[in-house]
Every structure is written in structure tokens, then in C-alpha cells.
Amino acid sequence: MTQGRLITFEGVDGCGKTTQLRLVSERCDALGIPFLATRQPGGTPLGLKIREILLPPTPVDAHSALSYESLPVPTPVAEALLFAADRAQHVETVIRPALAAGKLVLCDRYTDSTIAYQGYGRGRDIKVIEQLVAIATDGLKPDATLLFDLPVAESQNRLQQSRQGSTGTPDRLDVEPLEFHQAVRDGFLKLAAAEPKRFHLLDARSEIKQLHQEVWNLLDRILGGKPSFSV
Ligand code: TYD
């Protein structure tokens, strides 16, 4: 059976990884490379329901039409378990079958997000979160992880701008305090330092097209042995 490759896209909110994933998808499409673009949470019908619970649109001020009282706010453990449930469903029903079919799987967020957000961000025991991640994935690790690193001040600016441009209401995690986002970014950098072979660090402040070319060159190197992937 041919085995595909799992490439994950990670970073703080507003780092631009979703745009980069889309650009890679478009290029794969144009070249006829068999691939699957997907995301967590929300890459399955069940995951979409879990996503609604985890990331409801959230009021940013007292005058908002949305009310805080109506929000389902999970405890830190419940939050980690909900992300894990989304992932377990996604890995078994979507990612593993795509890999078995030899596809290149591009996943917007994966296990490192849980360790960075629910572990470092929430200040929980990293070992416990790692166990949870291992259960949810049944041990499926990414072949490579692209970390789009962005200073938190820049990430907050971008989120603020997209709010003003009314391209979106912030979700529950977007409106966490600065310290939370800083802990998440630091967490990602720690993970990258601990696994330098799997992680590839990219400067998310780069211009979109230039960053895309860097990503593409990187993927070409990572997947070099695969005849279906060439520039
Ligand atoms: P999303 O709308 O996908 O935004 P982004 O473009 O920033 O990825 O929101 C996903 C949110 O969920 C984001 O704030 C990170 C968070 N998250 C976790 O906290 N833990 C996880 O395991 C995952 C997958 C996401």
C-alpha cells in the first residue's frame, strides 16, 4: 500500500498559515498532485459540531449583541478533551484513509496546537496533554511541521485589523489575554527546539508570495524522494 505524507501547518492566531495552506493546495491542484487539504478542529461532520462548541463567536465589548452568558465555556480539561475528540475522529476517518491512498495531507493545525494552547497556554501539565494527544492520534505523527512564527504583538494587530475590516467576529480563544497568546507562541518555539528535524520554522512576517515560495521550496526538499512532487 502506498503511504502519503502528513504535513501540518502551525502557529499563533493570525500567523497566515491558512492562506499559505491554500496557496500550496492551489499549486498542487494545478500540478495534479494528489492531496487533501483539511483542518482541526472541524475536518469531519462531528468535528464541525465540536468546533461550534469550542470556538463560538465571542463578544469583544459590553455593547456587543452577543452575550457572554450564552457561551458554553469548557473547563481547561474539557477543552483539551474536546480538541482530542475532534482529532480522534479526523485521524481515523479522514487522515489515515488519505495517507493510505498515497495522498499528501496538508493539515491546518494538529497535535502541536493542543500542546501549545491547552498545555503551555493554559499552564497545564505538558506530559498529561502529550498522553491525550497520543491517544487521540493513535500515534500518528506528522512527517513535517511548518511553524509560522509571529510575534504576539503582530498577531494581535492582524486580528484587530481583520475585526475592523469586519472579516470576522473573534472566537473564544482569539479574545484570550496577551499572556495566554505569549505562552502559546513560546510553547510552539519550545516544541520546535525539541524536535528540530520535524519542525521547519518560517518567519510569518514575510510577504505572502515570498513566504509561499519558501514554503514550496521547503516542501520540495521534504518530499524530494516522491516523484509526484516537483516544482
Ligand atoms: P481557527 O479559526 O482555525 O483559526 P486559525 O486560523 O487561527 O487556526 O481557530 C482554531 C483555534 O483553535 C485557534 O485559536 C487555535 C485553537 N486550537 C486549540 O486551542 N487547540 C487545538 O488543538 C487546535 C487544533 C486548535
Coordinates of N, CA and C and ligand atoms in Angstrom, one line a residue:
M1 N 0.8 -1.2 0.0 CA 0.0 0.0 0.0 C 0.9 1.3 0.0
T2 N 0.6 2.2 -0.9 CA 1.4 3.5 -0.9 C 1.0 4.3 0.3
Q3 N 2.0 5.0 0.9 CA 1.8 5.8 2.0 C 2.0 7.3 1.6
G4 N 1.0 8.1 1.9 CA 1.2 9.5 1.7 C 2.0 10.2 2.8
R5 N 2.0 11.5 2.8 CA 2.8 12.2 3.8 C 1.9 13.2 4.5
L6 N 2.1 13.3 5.8 CA 1.3 14.3 6.6 C 2.1 15.5 6.9
I7 N 1.7 16.7 6.4 CA 2.4 17.9 6.7 C 1.4 18.8 7.5
T8 N 1.9 19.3 8.6 CA 1.0 20.1 9.4 C 1.5 21.6 9.4
F9 N 0.5 22.5 9.5 CA 0.7 23.9 9.5 C 0.3 24.5 10.8
E10 N 1.3 25.1 11.5 CA 1.0 25.5 12.9 C 1.5 27.0 13.1
G11 N 0.9 27.6 14.2 CA 1.3 28.9 14.5 C 0.3 29.6 15.3
V12 N 0.6 30.8 15.8 CA -0.4 31.6 16.6 C -1.5 32.1 15.7
D13 N -2.6 32.5 16.4 CA -3.7 33.1 15.6 C -3.3 34.2 14.8
G14 N -3.7 34.3 13.5 CA -3.4 35.4 12.6 C -2.0 35.3 12.0
C15 N -1.4 34.1 12.1 CA 0.0 34.0 11.5 C 0.0 33.8 10.0
G16 N -1.2 33.5 9.4 CA -1.3 33.4 8.0 C -1.1 32.0 7.4
K17 N -1.1 31.0 8.3 CA -0.9 29.6 7.9 C -2.0 29.1 7.0
T18 N -3.2 29.6 7.3 CA -4.3 29.1 6.5 C -4.2 29.6 5.0
T19 N -3.8 30.9 4.8 CA -3.5 31.4 3.5 C -2.4 30.6 2.8
Q20 N -1.4 30.3 3.5 CA -0.3 29.5 2.9 C -0.7 28.1 2.6
L21 N -1.6 27.5 3.4 CA -2.1 26.2 3.1 C -2.9 26.2 1.8
R22 N -3.7 27.3 1.7 CA -4.5 27.5 0.4 C -3.6 27.6 -0.8
L23 N -2.5 28.4 -0.7 CA -1.7 28.6 -1.8 C -1.0 27.3 -2.3
V24 N -0.6 26.5 -1.3 CA 0.1 25.2 -1.6 C -1.0 24.3 -2.3
S25 N -2.2 24.3 -1.7 CA -3.3 23.5 -2.3 C -3.5 23.9 -3.8
E26 N -3.6 25.2 -4.0 CA -3.8 25.6 -5.4 C -2.7 25.1 -6.4
R27 N -1.5 25.2 -5.9 CA -0.4 24.8 -6.7 C -0.4 23.3 -6.9
C28 N -0.7 22.5 -5.9 CA -0.8 21.0 -6.0 C -1.9 20.7 -7.0
D29 N -3.0 21.4 -6.9 CA -4.1 21.2 -7.8 C -3.7 21.4 -9.2
A30 N -3.0 22.5 -9.5 CA -2.6 22.9 -10.9 C -1.6 21.8 -11.4
L31 N -0.8 21.2 -10.5 CA 0.2 20.3 -11.0 C -0.4 18.8 -11.0
G32 N -1.6 18.7 -10.5 CA -2.2 17.3 -10.5 C -1.6 16.4 -9.4
I33 N -1.1 17.0 -8.3 CA -0.5 16.2 -7.2 C -1.7 15.8 -6.3
P34 N -1.8 14.5 -6.1 CA -2.9 14.0 -5.2 C -2.7 14.5 -3.8
F35 N -3.7 15.3 -3.3 CA -3.5 15.9 -2.0 C -4.9 16.0 -1.3
L36 N -4.8 16.2 0.0 CA -6.0 16.6 0.8 C -5.7 17.7 1.7
A37 N -6.5 18.8 1.6 CA -6.3 19.9 2.5 C -7.4 19.8 3.5
T38 N -7.0 19.9 4.8 CA -8.0 19.7 5.9 C -7.6 20.5 7.1
R39 N -8.4 20.4 8.1 CA -8.1 21.3 9.3 C -8.6 20.7 10.6
Q40 N -8.1 21.2 11.7 CA -8.6 20.8 13.0 C -8.7 22.1 13.8
P41 N -9.8 22.3 14.6 CA -10.9 21.4 14.6 C -11.8 21.6 13.5
G42 N -12.6 20.6 13.1 CA -13.7 20.8 12.1 C -13.5 20.1 10.8
G43 N -12.6 19.0 10.7 CA -12.3 18.4 9.5 C -13.3 17.2 9.2
T44 N -14.3 17.0 10.1 CA -15.3 15.9 9.9 C -16.7 16.5 10.2
P45 N -17.8 15.8 9.9 CA -19.1 16.3 10.3 C -19.2 16.4 11.9
L46 N -18.6 15.4 12.6 CA -18.7 15.5 14.0 C -17.8 16.7 14.5
G47 N -16.6 16.8 13.9 CA -15.7 17.8 14.2 C -16.3 19.2 14.1
L48 N -17.1 19.4 13.0 CA -17.8 20.7 12.9 C -18.7 21.1 14.0
K49 N -19.4 20.0 14.6 CA -20.2 20.2 15.7 C -19.3 20.6 16.9
I50 N -18.2 19.9 17.1 CA -17.3 20.2 18.2 C -16.7 21.6 18.1
R51 N -16.4 21.9 16.8 CA -15.8 23.3 16.6 C -16.8 24.4 17.0
E52 N -18.1 24.1 16.7 CA -19.1 25.1 17.2 C -19.1 25.3 18.7
I53 N -18.9 24.2 19.4 CA -18.9 24.3 20.8 C -17.6 25.0 21.3
L54 N -16.5 24.6 20.7 CA -15.2 25.2 21.2 C -14.9 26.6 20.8
L55 N -15.4 27.0 19.6 CA -15.0 28.3 19.1 C -16.2 29.2 18.7
P56 N -17.1 29.4 19.6 CA -18.2 30.3 19.3 C -17.7 31.7 19.1
P57 N -18.4 32.5 18.2 CA -18.1 33.9 18.1 C -18.3 34.5 19.4
T58 N -17.4 35.4 19.8 CA -17.3 35.9 21.2 C -17.4 37.5 21.2
P59 N -18.2 38.0 22.2 CA -18.3 39.5 22.3 C -16.9 40.1 22.6
V60 N -16.6 41.2 22.0 CA -15.4 41.9 22.4 C -15.6 43.0 23.3
D61 N -16.8 43.5 23.5 CA -17.0 44.6 24.4 C -18.5 44.5 25.0
A62 N -18.8 45.3 26.0 CA -20.0 45.2 26.7 C -21.2 45.6 25.8
H63 N -21.0 46.3 24.6 CA -22.1 46.7 23.8 C -22.4 45.6 22.7
S64 N -21.6 44.5 22.7 CA -21.8 43.5 21.6 C -23.2 42.9 21.7
A65 N -23.7 42.5 20.6 CA -25.0 41.9 20.6 C -25.0 40.5 21.1
L66 N -23.7 39.9 21.1 CA -23.6 38.5 21.6 C -23.5 38.6 23.2
S67 N -24.0 37.6 23.8 CA -24.0 37.7 25.3 C -23.0 36.7 25.9
Y68 N -22.2 37.1 26.8 CA -21.2 36.2 27.5 C -22.0 35.0 28.1
E69 N -23.1 35.3 28.7 CA -23.9 34.3 29.5 C -24.2 33.1 28.6
S70 N -24.4 33.3 27.3 CA -24.9 32.2 26.5 C -23.8 31.4 26.0
L71 N -22.5 31.7 26.3 CA -21.4 31.0 25.7 C -21.1 29.7 26.5
P72 N -20.9 28.6 25.8 CA -20.5 27.4 26.5 C -19.0 27.5 26.8
V73 N -18.6 27.6 28.0 CA -17.2 27.8 28.3 C -16.7 26.5 29.0
P74 N -15.9 25.7 28.2 CA -15.4 24.4 28.8 C -14.3 24.7 29.8
T75 N -14.2 23.8 30.8 CA -13.0 23.9 31.7 C -11.8 23.6 30.9
P76 N -10.6 23.9 31.4 CA -9.4 23.5 30.6 C -9.3 22.0 30.2
V77 N -9.7 21.2 31.2 CA -9.6 19.7 30.8 C -10.6 19.4 29.8
A78 N -11.8 19.9 30.0 CA -12.9 19.6 29.0 C -12.5 20.1 27.6
E79 N -11.9 21.3 27.6 CA -11.4 21.9 26.3 C -10.4 21.0 25.6
A80 N -9.5 20.5 26.4 CA -8.4 19.6 25.8 C -9.1 18.3 25.3
L81 N -10.1 17.8 26.1 CA -10.7 16.5 25.6 C -11.6 16.8 24.4
L82 N -12.2 17.9 24.2 CA -13.0 18.2 23.0 C -12.1 18.3 21.8
F83 N -10.9 19.0 21.9 CA -10.0 19.0 20.8 C -9.5 17.6 20.5
A84 N -9.3 16.8 21.5 CA -8.8 15.5 21.3 C -9.9 14.6 20.6
A85 N -11.1 14.8 21.0 CA -12.2 14.1 20.3 C -12.3 14.4 18.8
D86 N -12.2 15.7 18.6 CA -12.2 16.2 17.2 C -11.1 15.4 16.4
R87 N -9.9 15.4 17.0 CA -8.7 14.8 16.3 C -8.9 13.3 16.1
A88 N -9.4 12.6 17.1 CA -9.5 11.2 17.0 C -10.4 10.8 15.8
Q89 N -11.5 11.5 15.7 CA -12.5 11.3 14.6 C -11.8 11.6 13.3
H90 N -11.1 12.7 13.2 CA -10.5 13.2 12.0 C -9.3 12.2 11.5
V91 N -8.5 11.8 12.5 CA -7.4 10.9 12.1 C -7.9 9.6 11.6
E92 N -8.9 9.0 12.3 CA -9.3 7.7 11.9 C -10.2 7.7 10.6
T93 N -11.0 8.7 10.4 CA -12.0 8.7 9.3 C -11.5 9.5 8.1
V94 N -10.5 10.4 8.3 CA -10.1 11.3 7.1 C -8.6 11.1 6.8
I95 N -7.8 11.4 7.8 CA -6.4 11.5 7.6 C -5.7 10.1 7.2
R96 N -6.0 9.1 8.0 CA -5.4 7.8 7.7 C -5.8 7.2 6.4
P97 N -7.1 7.3 6.0 CA -7.5 6.8 4.7 C -6.8 7.6 3.6
A98 N -6.7 8.9 3.7 CA -6.0 9.7 2.7 C -4.5 9.3 2.6
L99 N -3.9 9.1 3.7 CA -2.5 8.6 3.7 C -2.4 7.3 3.0
A100 N -3.3 6.4 3.4 CA -3.3 5.0 2.8 C -3.5 5.1 1.3
A101 N -4.2 6.1 0.8 CA -4.4 6.3 -0.6 C -3.2 7.0 -1.3
G102 N -2.2 7.3 -0.5 CA -1.0 7.9 -1.1 C -1.0 9.4 -1.2
K103 N -2.0 10.0 -0.6 CA -2.1 11.5 -0.7 C -1.1 12.2 0.2
L104 N -0.9 13.5 -0.3 CA -0.2 14.4 0.5 C -1.3 15.1 1.3
V105 N -1.2 14.9 2.7 CA -2.2 15.5 3.5 C -1.7 16.8 4.2
L106 N -2.4 17.9 3.9 CA -2.0 19.2 4.4 C -3.0 19.6 5.5
C107 N -2.5 19.6 6.7 CA -3.5 19.8 7.8 C -3.2 21.1 8.6
D108 N -4.3 22.0 8.6 CA -4.2 23.3 9.3 C -4.4 23.0 10.8
R109 N -3.4 23.0 11.5 CA -3.3 22.7 12.9 C -3.4 21.2 13.2
Y110 N -2.7 20.7 14.2 CA -2.7 19.3 14.6 C -2.2 19.3 16.1
T111 N -1.6 18.2 16.4 CA -1.2 18.0 17.8 C -0.5 19.1 18.5
D112 N 0.4 19.7 17.8 CA 1.2 20.8 18.4 C 0.4 21.9 18.9
S113 N -0.8 22.2 18.3 CA -1.7 23.2 18.7 C -2.2 22.8 20.1
T114 N -2.6 21.6 20.3 CA -3.1 21.2 21.6 C -2.0 21.4 22.7
I115 N -0.8 21.0 22.4 CA 0.3 21.1 23.4 C 0.5 22.6 23.6
A116 N 0.5 23.4 22.6 CA 0.8 24.9 22.7 C -0.3 25.6 23.5
Y117 N -1.6 25.3 23.0 CA -2.7 26.1 23.6 C -3.2 25.5 24.9
Q118 N -3.5 24.2 24.9 CA -4.1 23.6 26.1 C -3.0 23.3 27.1
G119 N -1.8 23.1 26.7 CA -0.7 22.8 27.6 C 0.0 24.1 28.1
Y120 N 0.8 24.7 27.2 CA 1.5 25.9 27.6 C 0.6 27.1 27.8
G121 N -0.4 27.3 26.9 CA -1.3 28.4 27.1 C -2.1 28.4 28.4
R122 N -2.7 27.2 28.7 CA -3.5 27.1 29.9 C -2.6 26.7 31.1
G123 N -1.3 26.5 30.9 CA -0.5 26.2 32.0 C -0.7 24.8 32.6
R124 N -1.1 23.9 31.8 CA -1.3 22.5 32.3 C -0.1 21.6 32.2
D125 N -0.2 20.5 32.8 CA 1.0 19.5 32.8 C 1.2 19.0 31.3
I126 N 2.3 19.3 30.8 CA 2.6 19.0 29.3 C 2.5 17.5 29.1
K127 N 3.0 16.7 30.1 CA 3.1 15.3 30.0 C 1.7 14.7 29.8
V128 N 0.7 15.2 30.6 CA -0.7 14.8 30.5 C -1.3 15.1 29.1
I129 N -1.0 16.3 28.7 CA -1.5 16.7 27.4 C -0.9 15.8 26.3
E130 N 0.4 15.5 26.4 CA 1.0 14.6 25.4 C 0.4 13.3 25.4
Q131 N 0.0 12.8 26.6 CA -0.7 11.5 26.6 C -2.0 11.5 25.9
L132 N -2.7 12.6 26.1 CA -4.0 12.8 25.5 C -3.9 12.8 23.9
V133 N -2.9 13.5 23.5 CA -2.6 13.7 22.1 C -2.3 12.3 21.5
A134 N -1.5 11.5 22.2 CA -1.1 10.2 21.7 C -2.3 9.3 21.6
I135 N -3.3 9.4 22.5 CA -4.5 8.6 22.5 C -5.3 9.0 21.3
A136 N -5.5 10.3 21.1 CA -6.3 10.8 20.0 C -5.8 10.4 18.6
T137 N -4.5 10.4 18.5 CA -3.9 10.2 17.1 C -3.6 8.7 16.9
D138 N -3.6 7.9 18.0 CA -3.1 6.5 18.0 C -1.7 6.5 17.4
G139 N -1.0 7.5 17.8 CA 0.5 7.6 17.5 C 0.8 8.2 16.1
L140 N -0.2 8.7 15.4 CA 0.2 9.2 14.1 C 0.8 10.6 14.2
K141 N 2.1 10.7 13.8 CA 2.9 11.9 13.9 C 3.0 12.5 12.5
P142 N 3.1 13.9 12.4 CA 3.4 14.5 11.1 C 4.7 14.1 10.6
D143 N 4.8 14.0 9.3 CA 6.2 13.8 8.7 C 7.0 15.1 8.8
A144 N 6.3 16.2 8.7 CA 6.9 17.5 8.9 C 5.9 18.5 9.4
T145 N 6.4 19.5 10.1 CA 5.5 20.6 10.6 C 6.1 21.9 10.3
L146 N 5.3 22.8 9.6 CA 5.7 24.1 9.3 C 5.2 25.0 10.4
L147 N 6.1 25.7 11.1 CA 5.7 26.6 12.1 C 5.9 28.0 11.6
F148 N 4.7 28.7 11.5 CA 4.7 30.1 11.0 C 4.8 31.0 12.3
D149 N 6.0 31.4 12.5 CA 6.3 32.1 13.8 C 6.0 33.6 13.6
L150 N 5.3 34.2 14.6 CA 4.9 35.6 14.5 C 4.9 36.2 16.0
P151 N 5.6 37.3 16.2 CA 5.5 37.9 17.5 C 4.0 38.2 17.9
V152 N 3.7 38.1 19.1 CA 2.3 38.2 19.6 C 1.8 39.6 19.3
A153 N 2.6 40.6 19.4 CA 2.1 42.0 19.1 C 1.6 42.1 17.7
E154 N 2.3 41.5 16.8 CA 1.9 41.5 15.4 C 0.7 40.7 15.1
S155 N 0.6 39.5 15.8 CA -0.6 38.7 15.7 C -1.8 39.4 16.2
Q156 N -1.7 40.1 17.3 CA -2.8 40.9 17.8 C -3.3 42.0 16.9
N157 N -2.3 42.7 16.3 CA -2.6 43.7 15.3 C -3.4 43.2 14.1
R158 N -2.9 42.0 13.6 CA -3.6 41.4 12.5 C -5.0 41.1 12.8
L159 N -5.2 40.5 14.1 CA -6.6 40.1 14.5 C -7.5 41.3 14.6
Q160 N -6.9 42.4 15.1 CA -7.6 43.7 15.3 C -8.0 44.2 14.0
Q161 N -7.1 44.2 13.0 CA -7.4 44.7 11.7 C -8.5 43.9 11.0
S162 N -8.4 42.6 11.1 CA -9.5 41.8 10.5 C -10.8 42.0 11.1
R163 N -10.8 42.3 12.4 CA -12.1 42.7 13.1 C -12.6 44.0 12.5
Q164 N -11.7 45.0 12.4 CA -12.2 46.3 11.9 C -12.7 46.2 10.5
G165 N -12.0 45.3 9.7 CA -12.4 45.1 8.3 C -13.7 44.2 8.3
S166 N -14.2 43.9 9.5 CA -15.4 43.0 9.7 C -15.3 41.7 8.9
T167 N -14.1 41.2 8.7 CA -14.0 39.9 8.0 C -14.2 38.8 9.0
G168 N -14.5 39.1 10.3 CA -14.8 38.0 11.2 C -15.0 38.5 12.6
T169 N -15.9 37.8 13.3 CA -16.0 38.1 14.7 C -15.0 37.2 15.4
P170 N -14.3 37.7 16.4 CA -13.3 36.8 17.1 C -13.9 35.6 17.7
D171 N -13.2 34.5 17.8 CA -13.7 33.4 18.6 C -13.2 33.4 20.0
R172 N -13.6 32.4 20.8 CA -13.4 32.4 22.2 C -11.9 32.5 22.5
L173 N -11.0 31.8 21.7 CA -9.6 31.8 22.0 C -8.9 33.1 21.5
D174 N -9.4 33.7 20.4 CA -8.8 35.0 20.0 C -8.8 36.0 21.0
V175 N -9.9 36.0 21.9 CA -10.0 37.1 22.9 C -9.4 36.8 24.2
E176 N -8.6 35.7 24.3 CA -7.8 35.4 25.5 C -6.8 36.5 25.7
P177 N -6.3 36.8 26.9 CA -5.4 37.8 27.2 C -4.0 37.6 26.5
L178 N -3.3 38.7 26.4 CA -2.0 38.7 25.8 C -1.0 37.6 26.3
E179 N -1.1 37.4 27.7 CA -0.2 36.5 28.3 C -0.4 35.1 27.8
F180 N -1.7 34.8 27.6 CA -2.1 33.5 27.0 C -1.4 33.3 25.7
H181 N -1.6 34.3 24.8 CA -1.0 34.1 23.4 C 0.5 34.1 23.4
Q182 N 1.1 34.8 24.4 CA 2.6 34.8 24.5 C 3.0 33.4 24.9
A183 N 2.3 32.8 25.9 CA 2.6 31.4 26.3 C 2.5 30.4 25.2
V184 N 1.5 30.7 24.4 CA 1.3 29.8 23.2 C 2.4 29.9 22.2
R185 N 2.8 31.1 21.9 CA 3.9 31.3 21.0 C 5.2 30.7 21.5
D186 N 5.5 31.0 22.8 CA 6.7 30.4 23.4 C 6.6 28.9 23.4
G187 N 5.4 28.3 23.6 CA 5.2 26.9 23.6 C 5.6 26.3 22.3
F188 N 5.1 26.9 21.2 CA 5.4 26.4 19.9 C 6.9 26.4 19.7
L189 N 7.6 27.5 20.1 CA 9.0 27.6 19.9 C 9.8 26.5 20.7
K190 N 9.3 26.2 21.9 CA 9.9 25.1 22.6 C 9.8 23.8 21.9
L191 N 8.5 23.6 21.4 CA 8.3 22.3 20.7 C 9.2 22.2 19.5
A192 N 9.4 23.3 18.8 CA 10.3 23.3 17.6 C 11.7 23.1 18.0
A193 N 12.1 23.6 19.1 CA 13.5 23.4 19.5 C 13.8 22.0 19.9
A194 N 12.7 21.4 20.5 CA 12.9 20.0 20.9 C 12.9 19.0 19.8
E195 N 12.3 19.3 18.7 CA 12.2 18.4 17.5 C 12.7 19.1 16.2
P196 N 13.9 19.5 16.2 CA 14.4 20.3 15.0 C 14.3 19.6 13.7
K197 N 14.3 18.2 13.7 CA 14.1 17.5 12.4 C 12.7 17.6 11.8
R198 N 11.7 17.5 12.7 CA 10.4 17.6 12.2 C 9.9 19.0 11.9
F199 N 10.3 20.0 12.7 CA 9.8 21.3 12.6 C 10.6 22.2 11.6
H200 N 9.9 23.0 10.9 CA 10.6 24.0 10.0 C 10.0 25.3 10.3
L201 N 10.9 26.2 10.8 CA 10.5 27.5 11.3 C 10.5 28.5 10.1
L202 N 9.3 29.2 10.0 CA 9.2 30.2 9.0 C 8.8 31.6 9.6
D203 N 9.4 32.6 9.1 CA 9.1 34.0 9.6 C 7.8 34.4 9.0
A204 N 6.7 34.4 9.8 CA 5.4 34.8 9.2 C 5.2 36.3 8.9
R205 N 6.2 37.1 9.2 CA 6.1 38.5 8.9 C 6.5 38.7 7.4
S206 N 7.0 37.7 6.7 CA 7.4 37.8 5.3 C 6.2 38.1 4.4
E207 N 6.4 38.7 3.3 CA 5.3 39.0 2.4 C 4.7 37.7 1.9
I208 N 3.4 37.7 1.6 CA 2.7 36.4 1.3 C 3.3 35.6 0.2
K209 N 3.6 36.2 -0.9 CA 4.1 35.4 -2.1 C 5.5 34.9 -1.8
Q210 N 6.3 35.7 -1.2 CA 7.7 35.3 -0.8 C 7.6 34.1 0.1
L211 N 6.7 34.2 1.1 CA 6.6 33.2 2.1 C 6.1 31.9 1.4
H212 N 5.2 32.0 0.5 CA 4.7 30.9 -0.3 C 5.8 30.2 -1.0
Q213 N 6.7 30.9 -1.6 CA 7.8 30.3 -2.4 C 8.7 29.6 -1.4
E214 N 9.0 30.2 -0.2 CA 9.8 29.5 0.8 C 9.1 28.2 1.2
V215 N 7.8 28.2 1.4 CA 7.1 27.0 1.8 C 7.2 26.0 0.7
W216 N 7.0 26.4 -0.5 CA 7.0 25.4 -1.6 C 8.4 24.8 -1.7
N217 N 9.5 25.6 -1.6 CA 10.8 25.1 -1.7 C 11.1 24.1 -0.6
L218 N 10.6 24.4 0.6 CA 10.8 23.5 1.7 C 10.1 22.2 1.5
L219 N 8.8 22.3 1.0 CA 8.1 21.0 0.7 C 8.8 20.2 -0.3
D220 N 9.3 20.9 -1.3 CA 10.0 20.2 -2.4 C 11.2 19.4 -1.8
R221 N 11.9 20.0 -0.8 CA 13.0 19.4 -0.2 C 12.5 18.2 0.7
I222 N 11.5 18.5 1.5 CA 11.0 17.5 2.4 C 10.5 16.2 1.6
L223 N 9.8 16.5 0.5 CA 9.1 15.4 -0.2 C 10.0 15.0 -1.4
G224 N 11.2 15.5 -1.4 CA 12.1 15.3 -2.6 C 12.1 13.9 -3.2
G225 N 12.0 12.9 -2.3 CA 12.0 11.5 -2.8 C 10.8 11.1 -3.6
K226 N 9.8 11.9 -3.6 CA 8.5 11.5 -4.1 C 8.3 12.0 -5.5
P227 N 8.2 11.1 -6.5 CA 8.1 11.6 -7.9 C 7.0 12.5 -8.2
S228 N 5.9 12.4 -7.5 CA 4.7 13.2 -7.8 C 4.9 14.6 -7.4
F229 N 5.9 14.9 -6.5 CA 6.1 16.3 -6.1 C 7.3 16.9 -6.6
S230 N 7.1 17.8 -7.6 CA 8.2 18.6 -8.1 C 7.7 19.9 -8.5
V231 N 8.6 20.9 -8.5 CA 8.2 22.3 -8.9 C 8.0 22.4 -10.4
Ligands
TYD1 P1 -9.2 28.8 13.5 O1 -10.4 29.5 13.2 O2 -8.9 27.5 12.8 O3 -8.1 29.8 13.5 P2 -6.7 29.8 13.0 O4 -6.7 30.4 11.6 O5 -6.0 30.7 14.0 O6 -6.2 28.4 13.0 O7 -9.2 28.5 15.1 C1 -8.7 27.5 15.7 C2 -8.5 27.9 17.1 O8 -8.5 26.8 18.0 C3 -7.2 28.6 17.3 O9 -7.4 29.7 18.3 C4 -6.3 27.6 18.0 C5 -7.3 26.7 18.7 N1 -6.9 25.3 18.9 C6 -6.5 24.9 20.1 O10 -6.6 25.6 21.1 N2 -6.2 23.6 20.3 C7 -6.1 22.7 19.3 O11 -5.8 21.5 19.5 C8 -6.4 23.2 18.0 C9 -6.4 22.2 16.8 C10 -6.8 24.5 17.8

